[in-house]
mmCIF file of C-alpha atoms in Angstrom:
data_model
loop_
_atom_site.group_PDB
_atom_site.id
_atom_site.type_symbol
_atom_site.label_atom_id
_atom_site.label_comp_id
_atom_site.label_asym_id
_atom_site.label_seq_id
_atom_site.Cartn_x
_atom_site.Cartn_y
_atom_site.Cartn_z
ATOM 1 C CA MET A 1 0.000 0.000 0.000
ATOM 2 C CA PRO A 2 1.399 3.456 -0.917
ATOM 3 C CA THR A 3 2.641 5.716 1.855
ATOM 4 C CA PHE A 4 1.603 8.844 -0.050
ATOM 5 C CA ASP A 5 -1.200 9.283 -2.578
ATOM 6 C CA ALA A 6 -4.182 11.482 -3.378
ATOM 7 C CA GLY A 7 -6.116 10.160 -0.349
ATOM 8 C CA SER A 8 -3.402 10.755 2.260
ATOM 9 C CA LEU A 9 -4.834 13.950 3.745
ATOM 10 C CA ASP A 10 -8.379 12.592 4.076
ATOM 11 C CA ARG A 11 -7.109 9.445 5.781
ATOM 12 C CA LEU A 12 -5.005 11.481 8.223
ATOM 13 C CA ASN A 13 -8.081 13.546 9.039
ATOM 14 C CA GLY A 14 -10.006 10.363 9.812
ATOM 15 C CA LEU A 15 -7.134 9.149 12.012
ATOM 16 C CA SER A 16 -7.151 12.442 13.903
ATOM 17 C CA GLN A 17 -10.841 12.065 14.639
ATOM 18 C CA TYR A 18 -10.331 8.483 15.816
ATOM 19 C CA TYR A 19 -7.509 9.449 18.191
ATOM 20 C CA ALA A 20 -9.513 12.424 19.456
ATOM 21 C CA GLN A 21 -12.205 9.947 20.517
ATOM 22 C CA ILE A 22 -9.583 7.863 22.342
ATOM 23 C CA ALA A 23 -8.509 11.042 24.148
ATOM 24 C CA ARG A 24 -12.106 11.833 25.148
ATOM 25 C CA ASN A 25 -12.413 8.291 26.531
ATOM 26 C CA GLY A 26 -9.420 8.763 28.825
ATOM 27 C CA GLY A 27 -6.448 8.024 26.563
ATOM 28 C CA PHE A 28 -4.103 5.059 26.393
ATOM 29 C CA PRO A 29 -3.449 2.753 29.358
ATOM 30 C CA ALA A 30 -0.058 2.805 31.093
ATOM 31 C CA ALA A 31 2.794 1.512 28.965
ATOM 32 C CA PRO A 32 3.844 -2.083 29.723
ATOM 33 C CA PRO A 33 7.214 -2.775 31.351
ATOM 34 C CA VAL A 34 10.272 -3.623 29.266
ATOM 35 C CA GLY A 35 10.752 -7.372 29.092
ATOM 36 C CA LEU A 36 7.069 -8.317 29.082
ATOM 37 C CA SER A 37 6.810 -11.228 26.664
ATOM 38 C CA ALA A 38 5.368 -14.674 25.942
ATOM 39 C CA GLY A 39 4.430 -16.581 29.074
ATOM 40 C CA ALA A 40 3.556 -13.494 31.130
ATOM 41 C CA THR A 41 0.225 -13.166 32.922
ATOM 42 C CA GLY A 42 -1.589 -10.534 34.942
ATOM 43 C CA SER A 43 -2.615 -6.884 34.849
ATOM 44 C CA ALA A 44 0.259 -5.723 32.638
ATOM 45 C CA VAL A 45 -0.837 -8.180 29.963
ATOM 46 C CA LEU A 46 -4.435 -6.969 30.250
ATOM 47 C CA ALA A 47 -3.295 -3.334 29.887
ATOM 48 C CA LEU A 48 -1.233 -4.259 26.840
ATOM 49 C CA ARG A 49 -4.204 -6.008 25.275
ATOM 50 C CA GLN A 50 -6.366 -2.949 25.904
ATOM 51 C CA ARG A 51 -3.822 -0.737 24.150
ATOM 52 C CA LEU A 52 -3.515 -3.061 21.160
ATOM 53 C CA VAL A 53 -7.295 -3.260 20.804
ATOM 54 C CA MET A 54 -7.468 0.558 20.803
ATOM 55 C CA GLU A 55 -5.001 0.731 17.922
ATOM 56 C CA LYS A 56 -6.640 -2.163 16.060
ATOM 57 C CA ASP A 57 -3.684 -4.511 16.334
ATOM 58 C CA LEU A 58 -5.775 -7.021 18.311
ATOM 59 C CA PRO A 59 -9.451 -7.993 17.893
ATOM 60 C CA GLU A 60 -11.881 -6.789 20.558
ATOM 61 C CA ALA A 61 -12.631 -10.424 21.471
ATOM 62 C CA GLU A 62 -9.005 -10.811 22.674
ATOM 63 C CA ARG A 63 -9.154 -7.917 25.163
ATOM 64 C CA ASP A 64 -9.829 -9.767 28.443
ATOM 65 C CA ASN A 65 -7.365 -12.684 28.386
ATOM 66 C CA PRO A 66 -4.752 -12.154 31.170
ATOM 67 C CA LYS A 67 -2.326 -14.617 29.573
ATOM 68 C CA TRP A 68 0.231 -13.831 26.869
ATOM 69 C CA ASP A 69 -0.496 -16.210 23.993
ATOM 70 C CA ALA A 70 0.656 -16.563 20.388
ATOM 71 C CA ARG A 71 -2.042 -14.178 19.142
ATOM 72 C CA LEU A 72 -0.732 -11.475 21.461
ATOM 73 C CA THR A 73 2.795 -11.981 20.139
ATOM 74 C CA THR A 74 1.439 -11.489 16.618
ATOM 75 C CA ALA A 75 -0.379 -8.318 17.692
ATOM 76 C CA VAL A 76 2.765 -6.856 19.302
ATOM 77 C CA SER A 77 4.703 -7.604 16.107
ATOM 78 C CA ARG A 78 2.022 -5.823 14.100
ATOM 79 C CA PHE A 79 2.284 -2.782 16.386
ATOM 80 C CA GLN A 80 6.072 -2.764 15.955
ATOM 81 C CA GLN A 81 5.800 -2.966 12.174
ATOM 82 C CA ARG A 82 3.354 -0.053 12.077
ATOM 83 C CA TYR A 83 5.742 2.055 14.154
ATOM 84 C CA GLY A 84 8.806 1.164 12.081
ATOM 85 C CA LEU A 85 10.370 -0.896 14.855
ATOM 86 C CA GLN A 86 12.117 -4.240 14.733
ATOM 87 C CA SER A 87 9.503 -6.972 14.927
ATOM 88 C CA THR A 88 10.534 -8.816 18.097
ATOM 89 C CA GLY A 89 7.059 -9.759 19.333
ATOM 90 C CA LYS A 90 7.919 -8.617 22.867
ATOM 91 C CA ILE A 91 8.113 -5.359 24.788
ATOM 92 C CA ASP A 92 11.625 -4.056 24.251
ATOM 93 C CA GLU A 93 12.902 -0.575 25.106
ATOM 94 C CA ARG A 94 11.913 1.046 21.834
ATOM 95 C CA THR A 95 8.450 -0.488 21.835
ATOM 96 C CA ARG A 96 7.792 0.717 25.362
ATOM 97 C CA THR A 97 9.019 4.218 24.435
ATOM 98 C CA GLN A 98 6.424 4.436 21.671
ATOM 99 C CA MET A 99 3.658 3.047 23.871
ATOM 100 C CA ALA A 100 4.517 5.562 26.609
ATOM 101 C CA LEU A 101 3.682 8.519 24.361
ATOM 102 C CA SER A 102 0.241 9.940 25.074
ATOM 103 C CA VAL A 103 -2.669 10.112 22.668
ATOM 104 C CA GLN A 104 -2.340 13.914 22.866
ATOM 105 C CA HIS A 105 1.231 13.547 21.571
ATOM 106 C CA ARG A 106 -0.068 11.489 18.650
ATOM 107 C CA LEU A 107 -2.778 14.053 17.893
ATOM 108 C CA ILE A 108 -0.161 16.820 17.663
ATOM 109 C CA GLN A 109 1.975 14.600 15.443
ATOM 110 C CA ILE A 110 -0.965 13.822 13.151
ATOM 111 C CA GLY A 111 -1.832 17.519 12.982
ATOM 112 C CA HIS A 112 1.649 18.521 11.821
ATOM 113 C CA ASN A 113 1.569 15.821 9.160
ATOM 114 C CA MET A 114 -1.801 17.085 7.947
ATOM 115 C CA GLU A 115 -0.264 20.563 7.618
ATOM 116 C CA ARG A 116 2.675 19.268 5.604
ATOM 117 C CA VAL A 117 0.562 17.069 3.331
ATOM 118 C CA GLY A 118 -2.024 19.809 2.861
ATOM 119 C CA ALA A 119 0.686 22.206 1.692
ATOM 120 C CA ARG A 120 1.638 19.928 -1.203
ATOM 121 C CA PHE A 121 -0.296 20.466 -4.424
ATOM 122 C CA ILE A 122 0.357 17.329 -6.441
ATOM 123 C CA ASP A 123 -1.384 15.881 -9.472
ATOM 124 C CA PHE A 124 -0.488 12.246 -8.855
ATOM 125 C CA ASN A 125 0.765 10.531 -11.971
ATOM 126 C CA ARG A 126 0.091 6.957 -13.043
ATOM 127 C CA ARG A 127 3.736 6.244 -12.203
ATOM 128 C CA TYR A 128 5.628 8.146 -9.506
ATOM 129 C CA VAL A 129 8.271 7.664 -6.823
ATOM 130 C CA VAL A 130 7.889 8.492 -3.124
ATOM 131 C CA VAL A 131 10.674 8.854 -0.585
ATOM 132 C CA ASN A 132 9.338 8.997 2.964
ATOM 133 C CA ILE A 133 12.277 10.463 4.841
ATOM 134 C CA PRO A 134 11.413 9.329 8.415
ATOM 135 C CA SER A 135 10.851 5.785 7.117
ATOM 136 C CA ALA A 136 14.128 5.870 5.118
ATOM 137 C CA GLN A 137 12.216 4.097 2.378
ATOM 138 C CA VAL A 138 11.551 4.500 -1.349
ATOM 139 C CA GLU A 139 8.400 3.372 -3.150
ATOM 140 C CA ALA A 140 7.829 3.122 -6.893
ATOM 141 C CA ILE A 141 4.087 3.523 -7.443
ATOM 142 C CA GLU A 142 2.231 2.338 -10.528
ATOM 143 C CA ASN A 143 -1.546 2.505 -11.003
ATOM 144 C CA GLY A 144 -2.107 3.092 -7.299
ATOM 145 C CA GLU A 145 -0.040 0.105 -6.152
ATOM 146 C CA VAL A 146 3.508 -0.215 -4.826
ATOM 147 C CA ALA A 147 5.386 -1.822 -7.719
ATOM 148 C CA ARG A 148 8.765 -1.662 -5.931
ATOM 149 C CA ARG A 149 9.870 -0.849 -2.395
ATOM 150 C CA TYR A 150 13.461 -0.159 -1.337
ATOM 151 C CA ILE A 151 15.404 0.464 1.849
ATOM 152 C CA ALA A 152 17.169 3.832 1.793
ATOM 153 C CA VAL A 153 19.708 5.906 3.679
ATOM 154 C CA VAL A 154 18.635 9.552 4.082
ATOM 155 C CA GLY A 155 20.046 12.759 5.576
ATOM 156 C CA ARG A 156 21.310 12.855 9.124
ATOM 157 C CA PRO A 157 19.691 15.456 11.438
ATOM 158 C CA GLN A 158 22.479 17.998 10.893
ATOM 159 C CA ASN A 159 22.137 17.533 7.102
ATOM 160 C CA PRO A 160 18.416 16.820 6.632
ATOM 161 C CA SER A 161 16.954 15.584 3.388
ATOM 162 C CA PRO A 162 14.516 18.248 2.118
ATOM 163 C CA GLU A 163 10.930 17.792 1.016
ATOM 164 C CA VAL A 164 11.094 17.889 -2.778
ATOM 165 C CA ASP A 165 8.778 17.626 -5.770
ATOM 166 C CA ALA A 166 10.768 16.998 -8.951
ATOM 167 C CA THR A 167 10.846 14.984 -12.169
ATOM 168 C CA ILE A 168 13.245 12.132 -12.821
ATOM 169 C CA SER A 169 14.725 12.765 -16.254
ATOM 170 C CA ALA A 170 17.720 10.438 -16.683
ATOM 171 C CA ILE A 171 19.908 7.713 -15.236
ATOM 172 C CA ASN A 172 23.599 8.604 -14.912
ATOM 173 C CA PHE A 173 25.787 5.507 -15.238
ATOM 174 C CA ASN A 174 29.225 5.705 -13.577
ATOM 175 C CA PRO A 175 28.701 9.311 -12.443
ATOM 176 C CA THR A 176 31.291 11.787 -11.264
ATOM 177 C CA TRP A 177 30.550 13.633 -8.008
ATOM 178 C CA THR A 178 30.778 17.391 -7.663
ATOM 179 C CA VAL A 179 31.306 18.097 -3.972
ATOM 180 C CA PRO A 180 28.779 20.592 -2.517
ATOM 181 C CA GLN A 181 30.228 23.856 -1.256
ATOM 182 C CA SER A 182 29.052 23.131 2.272
ATOM 183 C CA ILE A 183 31.115 19.935 2.368
ATOM 184 C CA ILE A 184 34.161 21.712 0.921
ATOM 185 C CA LYS A 185 33.998 24.283 3.705
ATOM 186 C CA LYS A 186 33.170 22.011 6.621
ATOM 187 C CA GLU A 187 34.983 18.796 5.721
ATOM 188 C CA ILE A 188 37.309 18.867 2.720
ATOM 189 C CA GLY A 189 39.222 21.905 3.967
ATOM 190 C CA PRO A 190 39.916 20.476 7.442
ATOM 191 C CA HIS A 191 40.841 17.107 5.864
ATOM 192 C CA MET A 192 43.412 18.790 3.626
ATOM 193 C CA VAL A 193 44.930 20.722 6.520
ATOM 194 C CA ARG A 194 45.477 17.459 8.390
ATOM 195 C CA ASP A 195 46.346 15.315 5.378
ATOM 196 C CA PRO A 196 47.460 17.045 2.133
ATOM 197 C CA SER A 197 47.194 13.739 0.246
ATOM 198 C CA TYR A 198 43.476 13.372 1.010
ATOM 199 C CA LEU A 199 42.169 14.594 -2.373
ATOM 200 C CA SER A 200 44.499 12.402 -4.416
ATOM 201 C CA ARG A 201 43.571 9.336 -2.366
ATOM 202 C CA GLN A 202 39.900 10.096 -2.916
ATOM 203 C CA ARG A 203 40.530 10.623 -6.656
ATOM 204 C CA MET A 204 39.295 14.198 -6.409
ATOM 205 C CA SER A 205 40.466 17.050 -8.608
ATOM 206 C CA VAL A 206 40.319 20.808 -7.993
ATOM 207 C CA ILE A 207 38.940 22.988 -10.806
ATOM 208 C CA ASP A 208 39.003 26.780 -10.994
ATOM 209 C CA GLY A 209 36.389 29.108 -12.466
ATOM 210 C CA SER A 210 37.911 28.759 -15.945
ATOM 211 C CA GLY A 211 37.591 24.985 -15.894
ATOM 212 C CA ARG A 212 41.328 24.402 -15.398
ATOM 213 C CA THR A 213 42.690 21.774 -13.022
ATOM 214 C CA VAL A 214 44.538 23.320 -10.081
ATOM 215 C CA ASP A 215 47.294 21.810 -7.935
ATOM 216 C CA PRO A 216 45.759 21.339 -4.443
ATOM 217 C CA LYS A 217 49.099 22.315 -2.901
ATOM 218 C CA SER A 218 48.652 25.845 -4.280
ATOM 219 C CA ILE A 219 45.542 26.430 -2.154
ATOM 220 C CA ASP A 220 45.463 27.626 1.444
ATOM 221 C CA TRP A 221 42.992 25.086 2.815
ATOM 222 C CA SER A 222 42.860 26.790 6.200
ATOM 223 C CA SER A 223 41.274 29.874 4.639
ATOM 224 C CA GLY A 224 37.863 30.333 3.085
ATOM 225 C CA LYS A 225 39.382 30.474 -0.411
ATOM 226 C CA ALA A 226 38.838 26.748 -0.964
ATOM 227 C CA ALA A 227 35.142 27.445 -1.528
ATOM 228 C CA ASN A 228 36.067 29.391 -4.689
ATOM 229 C CA TYR A 229 36.956 26.116 -6.413
ATOM 230 C CA THR A 230 35.004 23.138 -7.692
ATOM 231 C CA ILE A 231 36.041 19.731 -6.389
ATOM 232 C CA ARG A 232 35.059 16.746 -8.469
ATOM 233 C CA GLN A 233 35.502 13.063 -7.691
ATOM 234 C CA ALA A 234 36.256 10.768 -10.629
ATOM 235 C CA TYR A 235 33.775 8.054 -11.496
ATOM 236 C CA GLY A 236 34.517 4.443 -10.694
ATOM 237 C CA ALA A 237 35.447 2.489 -7.576
ATOM 238 C CA GLY A 238 35.003 4.425 -4.349
ATOM 239 C CA ASN A 239 32.956 7.261 -5.864
ATOM 240 C CA SER A 240 30.624 8.599 -3.194
ATOM 241 C CA LEU A 241 27.638 8.237 -5.531
ATOM 242 C CA GLY A 242 28.495 4.629 -6.239
ATOM 243 C CA GLN A 243 27.923 3.491 -9.804
ATOM 244 C CA LEU A 244 24.583 5.129 -10.587
ATOM 245 C CA ARG A 245 22.753 8.380 -9.973
ATOM 246 C CA ILE A 246 19.082 9.135 -10.621
ATOM 247 C CA GLN A 247 18.910 12.597 -12.160
ATOM 248 C CA MET A 248 16.070 14.734 -10.777
ATOM 249 C CA PRO A 249 16.790 18.467 -11.232
ATOM 250 C CA ASN A 250 15.681 20.542 -8.228
ATOM 251 C CA SER A 251 16.632 23.723 -6.379
ATOM 252 C CA ASP A 252 18.060 21.764 -3.424
ATOM 253 C CA SER A 253 20.559 19.901 -5.652
ATOM 254 C CA VAL A 254 19.691 16.534 -4.112
ATOM 255 C CA TYR A 255 19.183 13.226 -5.846
ATOM 256 C CA MET A 256 18.961 9.469 -5.365
ATOM 257 C CA HIS A 257 21.990 7.307 -5.986
ATOM 258 C CA ASP A 258 24.005 4.173 -5.350
ATOM 259 C CA THR A 259 26.643 4.062 -2.595
ATOM 260 C CA PRO A 260 29.911 2.276 -1.826
ATOM 261 C CA SER A 261 28.793 2.052 1.828
ATOM 262 C CA LYS A 262 26.125 -0.600 1.364
ATOM 263 C CA ARG A 263 26.556 -1.955 4.897
ATOM 264 C CA LEU A 264 24.583 1.035 6.186
ATOM 265 C CA PHE A 265 21.423 -0.402 4.609
ATOM 266 C CA GLY A 266 21.486 -2.994 7.383
ATOM 267 C CA SER A 267 21.232 -0.362 10.129
ATOM 268 C CA VAL A 268 18.061 -0.006 12.170
ATOM 269 C CA ASP A 269 18.306 3.789 11.863
ATOM 270 C CA ARG A 270 19.428 4.901 8.416
ATOM 271 C CA PHE A 271 20.072 8.635 8.797
ATOM 272 C CA PHE A 272 23.671 9.008 7.636
ATOM 273 C CA SER A 273 23.856 11.060 4.417
ATOM 274 C CA HIS A 274 24.404 14.754 3.682
ATOM 275 C CA GLY A 275 20.833 15.054 2.362
ATOM 276 C CA CYS A 276 20.762 12.888 -0.747
ATOM 277 C CA VAL A 277 19.026 9.502 -0.715
ATOM 278 C CA ARG A 278 21.010 6.291 -1.170
ATOM 279 C CA VAL A 279 18.874 3.440 -2.466
ATOM 280 C CA GLN A 280 19.424 -0.256 -1.852
ATOM 281 C CA GLY A 281 18.753 -2.106 -5.106
ATOM 282 C CA VAL A 282 19.074 1.116 -7.089
ATOM 283 C CA ASN A 283 19.762 -0.833 -10.303
ATOM 284 C CA ASP A 284 16.280 -2.351 -10.077
ATOM 285 C CA LEU A 285 14.721 1.077 -9.479
ATOM 286 C CA ALA A 286 16.640 2.468 -12.468
ATOM 287 C CA ALA A 287 15.286 -0.345 -14.666
ATOM 288 C CA TRP A 288 11.722 0.388 -13.525
ATOM 289 C CA LEU A 289 12.208 4.071 -14.323
ATOM 290 C CA LEU A 290 13.675 3.371 -17.766
ATOM 291 C CA GLY A 291 10.761 1.092 -18.626
ATOM 292 C CA SER A 292 10.348 -1.415 -21.417
ATOM 293 C CA GLY A 293 13.446 -3.364 -22.391
ATOM 294 C CA TRP A 294 15.289 -2.680 -19.145
ATOM 295 C CA ASP A 295 15.947 -4.876 -16.136
ATOM 296 C CA ALA A 296 18.523 -4.839 -13.338
ATOM 297 C CA ARG A 297 20.787 -7.116 -15.384
ATOM 298 C CA ARG A 298 20.918 -4.705 -18.312
ATOM 299 C CA VAL A 299 21.557 -1.791 -15.926
ATOM 300 C CA GLY A 300 24.437 -3.787 -14.448
ATOM 301 C CA GLN A 301 25.844 -4.378 -17.924
ATOM 302 C CA GLU A 302 25.849 -0.645 -18.643
ATOM 303 C CA ILE A 303 27.707 -0.017 -15.406
ATOM 304 C CA ALA A 304 30.198 -2.794 -16.172
ATOM 305 C CA THR A 305 31.378 -0.987 -19.321
ATOM 306 C CA GLY A 306 33.038 1.514 -16.976
ATOM 307 C CA ALA A 307 31.972 4.376 -19.231
ATOM 308 C CA ARG A 308 30.176 7.560 -18.212
ATOM 309 C CA LYS A 309 26.732 7.560 -19.799
ATOM 310 C CA ASP A 310 23.490 9.476 -19.319
ATOM 311 C CA GLN A 311 20.403 7.494 -20.328
ATOM 312 C CA ALA A 312 17.291 9.633 -20.769
ATOM 313 C CA ILE A 313 14.026 8.296 -19.382
ATOM 314 C CA PRO A 314 11.462 8.162 -22.226
ATOM 315 C CA ASP A 315 8.465 8.861 -19.993
ATOM 316 C CA ARG A 316 9.685 11.100 -17.195
ATOM 317 C CA VAL A 317 8.566 10.100 -13.724
ATOM 318 C CA PRO A 318 7.563 12.505 -10.899
ATOM 319 C CA VAL A 319 9.301 12.031 -7.554
ATOM 320 C CA HIS A 320 8.117 13.298 -4.179
ATOM 321 C CA TRP A 321 10.263 13.390 -1.047
ATOM 322 C CA VAL A 322 7.944 13.712 1.937
ATOM 323 C CA TYR A 323 8.357 14.002 5.688
ATOM 324 C CA MET A 324 5.546 11.860 7.065
ATOM 325 C CA THR A 325 5.899 10.747 10.670
ATOM 326 C CA ALA A 326 2.237 9.713 10.628
ATOM 327 C CA TYR A 327 0.374 8.299 7.659
ATOM 328 C CA VAL A 328 -2.483 5.964 6.846
ATOM 329 C CA THR A 329 -2.272 3.530 3.958
ATOM 330 C CA PRO A 330 -5.328 2.962 1.710
ATOM 331 C CA ASP A 331 -6.267 -0.182 3.667
ATOM 332 C CA GLY A 332 -6.830 2.015 6.758
ATOM 333 C CA THR A 333 -3.666 0.998 8.638
ATOM 334 C CA ALA A 334 -2.081 3.822 10.652
ATOM 335 C CA HIS A 335 1.713 4.121 10.710
ATOM 336 C CA PHE A 336 4.040 6.253 12.806
ATOM 337 C CA ARG A 337 7.726 7.074 12.429
ATOM 338 C CA PRO A 338 10.266 8.962 14.571
ATOM 339 C CA ASP A 339 10.478 12.740 14.214
ATOM 340 C CA VAL A 340 14.195 12.605 13.391
ATOM 341 C CA TYR A 341 14.405 16.247 12.257
ATOM 342 C CA ASN A 342 12.300 17.633 15.130
ATOM 343 C CA LEU A 343 9.702 19.100 12.788
ATOM 344 C CA ASP A 344 6.749 17.915 14.873
ATOM 345 C CA PHE A 345 7.880 18.863 18.353
ATOM 346 C CA GLY A 346 11.256 20.608 18.140
ATOM 347 C CA SER A 347 12.706 18.900 21.211
ATOM 348 C CA ALA A 348 15.964 16.978 21.092
ATOM 349 C CA SER A 349 15.459 13.740 19.188
ATOM 350 C CA ARG A 350 18.036 11.016 19.628
ATOM 351 C CA ILE A 351 18.724 8.338 17.043
ATOM 352 C CA ALA A 352 19.796 5.362 19.101
ATOM 353 C CA ASP A 353 22.730 3.267 17.964
ATOM 354 C CA ALA A 354 23.561 5.631 15.060
ATOM 355 C CA GLN A 355 27.208 5.678 14.008
ATOM 356 C CA VAL A 356 28.291 7.711 10.999
ATOM 357 C CA VAL A 357 30.602 5.402 9.086
ATOM 358 C CA ASN A 358 30.794 7.273 5.754
ATOM 359 C CA PRO A 359 29.533 10.886 5.792
ATOM 360 C CA TYR A 360 28.973 11.130 2.026
#
């Protein structure tokens, strides 16, 4: 089911009304203790069942059983999946944290999402791509159904991925990478001060305003003058964009691409980039975008030539990057995600277990 479509705002409005009724009825029961799991009995299990019934993860007929059975494990797993948590089927720390948040908190969260969705004026195409930033996930939508779904790595809180509406126009095979000015100032310069061989090891060249290559040793990297130059990384092994970039012109200069740091796709929290979106299985997405006659194998063959090539997409595809920490899929299932950029509440939001391995 799509995360984002023409019915998203109406479904969020219905969710808000449903949660408002829960609030009028006294709100959620107390959150269960960490460690509650299969085999438990008693009042904590009854409170958990009440909560899961409220959020439609457990049938009403299962409300009054004080024992933890297999059906309750399934219901807890469903709750965890809806909240973007690991499906453990027991009350772990993260699950309890989400259950401890009040219904009033959820109503505020839903309200902010309604504001953001309502501010987007989109004529949804037959084929389009959605990136939901808090989910770190990409969906390729066709005729109202999710044709492809991919794990992604998105911007870290200090370099957030923006909300974007753009059009995907081409696939760039074996792309070069032009380093953003912000990274030159904050990271490349300090790297060069500490290690003058950094650019050569990264296969990066320095280009002046006339398009001429400049010797990095001639630049004072401790000054602000470095930002007057363009730094470009050669295509091939180790390129920060990997072997493929999805071209989607936009004012924020962000895009979707491959990555040499594929291990980050296995992280629970995938907020590591400088704002662009890295896509697991990007070759398959590229084939879907290119359409008839393309598959992941053919995309791989183009990459294997080692040549730079820009392949235009015959029927351009809209792409929408959204920040939805609450959404309802067309089947009526409510989903929640962490407010990693503090857009809903503005208080400090911690991403547990996050370790920045490769900042690009």
